[in-house]
Steps between C-alpha positions, in 0.01 A plus 500: 500500500604173652627235240351240726150604552439770257360741756624832588760515786382733781785715645536526871362852487206421311403181703368697818258713286330204373431333833183543702456479852360169599467257796749220498597207727333440831294820466355402164438142626294658813301741265426220261393277766255765681441724209132429510462608859745803450293598180189467658598712799646786278189480262258526795698802637490691168128437469446641863734784442297600199186499690649708783619752242148503338332555850738770595438688173124495582559627851720773396243610231243524784712669754605759238136562428443543863774773518800272644761577624408857589150403635481300823354140439317509851175549326496230256156360473323196386630530136855423621371150624567323183859617483567417854329142460758432230779466747343197676521228253864602387601524871358155574680355192819633631442378832465141355836530300737365793254202566450416128883529426608315810281195395541504127850613453691439835368171605543306146847680436722218653237258630414413126879435419530273842181310423593410157879436520606811319707615799691170475571567133632839567713387783670248270610785263798746532263769653520499891187474701568841657508694135192295398321621815631851479395538141155357583423727792668795335321496170172445663576787745578737211163397314302551823676832617443645159140425494410601852723830474312600186147411662597686816614811327200505275245455788659775696504728207134447442410553884728795568247776393245390739719323763370770763137366465456238754197361342700392177743261658598423863873573526553295789410189317402479118712793379784391745523151338480625138732792489870563560735218591242291690346287194853414391624408845179282553510340177865402517477371846209275405630386167849406681306352785316284244831378330620385851184312559528330165867408587390346825200316383633406152140460351358760295121478585571462867743795486241722347225406756730569785641819333144622474457451882842673550397804290169560688681460836761760362214731412313469825828551701587803294157631572568477879852650461431792267370758745769442746760631266396838558549737796160578670433870544274614792279801487334646817261775571375669841186645371257237652353224278135641424560804315512486118855613461630289805644216275846542381567595155695221301701530184334404168454137453641425853425153617342507851613206716327581831316787690450524855387764767801686668453591872653795672761250650593370159324167538315349189152377513293317247300735271187293607543651863172646634335388165196341703413819655118563478535863365747764367513665837549170679784421261673847530486425878638150478798638284579780753515269792731278285711809462488470113662812345543407133586223230806293453535347143753293367559492114730447223553794250524416132836681488655173663383278213817501294716436805296224623500332160874511453529354874270232428657427162832477658372235733368307226795515286731379782248208555524417126890522519486251795287267310724525206806428711319197626440373152862522408606332813244232439583464127862434528418167667143391411398670182503189301 
């Protein structure tokens, strides 16, 4: 026992055992400053995860009673509708995550410090601007990534038993943006973009408004880009176009992009060709004169979904890295 303090002297071997992992330094400061936003995000994610787990349990109970997985689900009737409808509100909430986090987490992250002079106070300390910016972006990215990865995995786990049922979720839009790496990539890009907007505008409210417009524009642009990430497959037939079995058989849940009439010479005609014929016989004669021999259908098979998601996510991650690089270049001289 120490003669000066009257407290036990801790040996070097015993000291590490009494220590607990904790945030310190700049990381602790950033967490302390933005803990309300971080904890709100994590808390909301936990609640949504709990709801997904509950809904998945209900779905599995229903499917098990139906005979799944040994029984095909093609004959699901109206009793399945409540379970299918449960996906809609959750998918909508997940689709709003990039916009909400971009506006309320990304935009104020640095704009508030620049507006209220906190950035000048930090710049006057021994910590470099680069380290301060890296800690802010890094910690925010970790919290956002943990939340979105958990939600993406959970939603995909819930959807997996019925993913082949095209009436539950459209895999080319709703499911595409709420499962796999896409939610993470979209959210990180929107959040980092919001940070960059805040740094340039230096006003929190203005940055939040502009970031909202930016986030909506990203969603619209992504909606246009999404389908171009896949390799279009073409199926053709040569059995005419009027018989019941003349149309090509497509894989389950395939997304049909276009359909045309195919002529003997390989040319494509619009499916409305000869539609104005006065009778079935007249239409058949019209199609024969046009040398129509079958159908040509362009589609995307669901088997390409994972590859399309990773390609799209890679593009978004690259754009995020470019915006982050801009922030560091800008921050070295103007982040005060």
